[in-house]
Amino acid sequence: MIKEPKHDPKRCTQHIMSVHDAMYILNGRWKISIIASLCFNKLRFTDLLREVEGISGKMLSRELKNLEENQLVTRTVLNTQPITVEYQLTEYGHTLKEVIDSLAKWGANHRKKISGKE
């Protein structure tokens, strides 16, 4: 007979709190898309604006600032005319790549399941 593991409320609470912490940082409509775009390459602000469909410049700026404050993204101002700004994931930001890849895989499978094309 297989014995069910005993429910550990403290461990469960810690797990849920960790999920809440992650969701607090990655919340909103745009952050995950921005991070996913930066997983492959550093991008200029205008390139990110094109790649993350539907986001306004003001919102992109706000989200990038927040990601920078959370040490997930770095901002580099290049000495060009006009001034160019590039964004890239930090080493710490790259630790989210596995999470993003898992979300992408789950999303693709979900789309197949819902559309009946499994």
mmCIF file of C-alpha atoms in Angstrom:
data_model
loop_
_atom_site.group_PDB
_atom_site.id
_atom_site.type_symbol
_atom_site.label_atom_id
_atom_site.label_comp_id
_atom_site.label_asym_id
_atom_site.label_seq_id
_atom_site.Cartn_x
_atom_site.Cartn_y
_atom_site.Cartn_z
ATOM 1 C CA MET A 1 0.000 0.000 0.000
ATOM 2 C CA ILE A 2 1.290 3.459 -0.961
ATOM 3 C CA LYS A 3 1.340 5.880 1.910
ATOM 4 C CA GLU A 4 0.351 9.482 1.113
ATOM 5 C CA PRO A 5 2.889 12.052 2.246
ATOM 6 C CA LYS A 6 1.891 13.917 5.367
ATOM 7 C CA HIS A 7 0.728 17.462 4.716
ATOM 8 C CA ASP A 8 3.261 19.907 6.142
ATOM 9 C CA PRO A 9 1.520 23.282 6.593
ATOM 10 C CA LYS A 10 4.764 25.169 7.288
ATOM 11 C CA ARG A 11 6.441 23.834 4.144
ATOM 12 C CA CYS A 12 3.296 24.497 2.099
ATOM 13 C CA THR A 13 3.122 28.078 3.406
ATOM 14 C CA GLN A 14 6.794 28.672 2.542
ATOM 15 C CA HIS A 15 6.214 27.280 -0.946
ATOM 16 C CA ILE A 16 3.184 29.499 -1.497
ATOM 17 C CA MET A 17 5.059 32.552 -0.189
ATOM 18 C CA SER A 18 7.901 31.835 -2.629
ATOM 19 C CA VAL A 19 5.404 31.674 -5.489
ATOM 20 C CA HIS A 20 3.878 34.966 -4.308
ATOM 21 C CA ASP A 21 7.347 36.565 -4.247
ATOM 22 C CA ALA A 22 8.034 35.445 -7.818
ATOM 23 C CA MET A 23 4.620 36.552 -9.053
ATOM 24 C CA TYR A 24 5.051 39.939 -7.375
ATOM 25 C CA ILE A 25 8.235 40.562 -9.388
ATOM 26 C CA LEU A 26 6.897 39.105 -12.653
ATOM 27 C CA ASN A 27 3.360 40.464 -12.353
ATOM 28 C CA GLY A 28 1.572 42.402 -15.009
ATOM 29 C CA ARG A 29 0.949 41.929 -18.654
ATOM 30 C CA TRP A 30 4.408 42.752 -20.001
ATOM 31 C CA LYS A 31 7.318 41.670 -17.811
ATOM 32 C CA ILE A 32 7.457 38.050 -18.904
ATOM 33 C CA SER A 33 7.286 39.071 -22.573
ATOM 34 C CA ILE A 34 10.114 41.568 -22.057
ATOM 35 C CA ILE A 35 12.248 38.976 -20.277
ATOM 36 C CA ALA A 36 11.475 36.381 -22.981
ATOM 37 C CA SER A 37 12.591 38.849 -25.666
ATOM 38 C CA LEU A 38 15.833 39.543 -23.837
ATOM 39 C CA CYS A 39 16.607 35.836 -23.293
ATOM 40 C CA PHE A 40 18.133 35.637 -26.756
ATOM 41 C CA ASN A 41 19.946 38.942 -27.170
ATOM 42 C CA LYS A 42 20.411 42.438 -25.877
ATOM 43 C CA LEU A 43 17.971 44.804 -27.551
ATOM 44 C CA ARG A 44 17.564 48.505 -28.074
ATOM 45 C CA PHE A 45 14.540 50.206 -26.605
ATOM 46 C CA THR A 46 12.899 50.618 -30.037
ATOM 47 C CA ASP A 47 13.520 46.952 -30.888
ATOM 48 C CA LEU A 48 11.860 45.899 -27.631
ATOM 49 C CA LEU A 49 8.963 48.219 -28.413
ATOM 50 C CA ARG A 50 8.474 46.410 -31.740
ATOM 51 C CA GLU A 51 8.989 42.930 -30.315
ATOM 52 C CA VAL A 52 6.576 43.240 -27.378
ATOM 53 C CA GLU A 53 3.409 43.832 -29.370
ATOM 54 C CA GLY A 54 0.893 46.233 -27.892
ATOM 55 C CA ILE A 55 3.058 47.837 -25.228
ATOM 56 C CA SER A 56 3.377 51.620 -25.189
ATOM 57 C CA GLY A 57 6.712 53.367 -24.869
ATOM 58 C CA LYS A 58 5.748 54.772 -21.478
ATOM 59 C CA MET A 59 4.782 51.327 -20.142
ATOM 60 C CA LEU A 60 7.918 49.683 -21.583
ATOM 61 C CA SER A 61 10.045 52.320 -19.894
ATOM 62 C CA ARG A 62 8.278 51.746 -16.561
ATOM 63 C CA GLU A 63 8.580 47.951 -16.782
ATOM 64 C CA LEU A 64 12.262 48.093 -17.756
ATOM 65 C CA LYS A 65 12.964 50.406 -14.816
ATOM 66 C CA ASN A 66 11.250 47.947 -12.476
ATOM 67 C CA LEU A 67 13.167 44.991 -13.935
ATOM 68 C CA GLU A 68 16.378 46.982 -13.523
ATOM 69 C CA GLU A 69 15.538 47.749 -9.867
ATOM 70 C CA ASN A 70 15.066 44.013 -9.316
ATOM 71 C CA GLN A 71 18.479 43.321 -10.872
ATOM 72 C CA LEU A 72 17.043 41.321 -13.776
ATOM 73 C CA VAL A 73 17.967 43.778 -16.553
ATOM 74 C CA THR A 74 20.826 46.184 -17.186
ATOM 75 C CA ARG A 75 20.562 49.399 -19.153
ATOM 76 C CA THR A 76 23.511 50.613 -21.228
ATOM 77 C CA VAL A 77 23.602 54.077 -22.775
ATOM 78 C CA LEU A 78 25.754 54.089 -25.913
ATOM 79 C CA ASN A 79 27.645 57.187 -26.984
ATOM 80 C CA THR A 80 25.974 57.564 -30.373
ATOM 81 C CA GLN A 81 24.046 60.299 -32.132
ATOM 82 C CA PRO A 82 21.184 60.075 -31.385
ATOM 83 C CA ILE A 83 21.813 58.347 -28.054
ATOM 84 C CA THR A 84 21.069 54.624 -28.139
ATOM 85 C CA VAL A 85 20.013 52.622 -25.103
ATOM 86 C CA GLU A 86 20.398 48.843 -24.967
ATOM 87 C CA TYR A 87 18.901 46.442 -22.474
ATOM 88 C CA GLN A 88 20.047 42.953 -21.597
ATOM 89 C CA LEU A 89 19.374 40.372 -18.946
ATOM 90 C CA THR A 90 21.780 40.235 -16.053
ATOM 91 C CA GLU A 91 23.330 36.916 -15.086
ATOM 92 C CA TYR A 92 20.645 36.767 -12.398
ATOM 93 C CA GLY A 93 17.975 37.595 -14.998
ATOM 94 C CA HIS A 94 19.136 34.648 -17.101
ATOM 95 C CA THR A 95 18.120 32.337 -14.246
ATOM 96 C CA LEU A 96 14.537 32.966 -15.414
ATOM 97 C CA LYS A 97 15.194 31.432 -18.850
ATOM 98 C CA GLU A 98 14.222 27.962 -17.656
ATOM 99 C CA VAL A 99 10.981 29.359 -16.225
ATOM 100 C CA ILE A 100 10.227 31.200 -19.488
ATOM 101 C CA ASP A 101 11.007 28.079 -21.546
ATOM 102 C CA SER A 102 8.684 25.998 -19.340
ATOM 103 C CA LEU A 103 5.908 28.573 -19.718
ATOM 104 C CA ALA A 104 6.384 28.611 -23.495
ATOM 105 C CA LYS A 105 6.225 24.818 -23.680
ATOM 106 C CA TRP A 106 3.140 24.697 -21.476
ATOM 107 C CA GLY A 107 1.490 27.453 -23.539
ATOM 108 C CA ALA A 108 2.148 25.616 -26.819
ATOM 109 C CA ASN A 109 0.733 22.368 -25.397
ATOM 110 C CA HIS A 110 -2.289 24.185 -23.979
ATOM 111 C CA ARG A 111 -2.993 25.842 -27.320
ATOM 112 C CA LYS A 112 -2.914 22.414 -29.030
ATOM 113 C CA LYS A 113 -5.174 20.886 -26.394
ATOM 114 C CA ILE A 114 -7.759 23.669 -26.515
ATOM 115 C CA SER A 115 -7.762 23.852 -30.308
ATOM 116 C CA GLY A 116 -8.176 20.065 -30.547
ATOM 117 C CA LYS A 117 -4.965 19.641 -32.554
ATOM 118 C CA GLU A 118 -3.237 17.267 -30.135
#
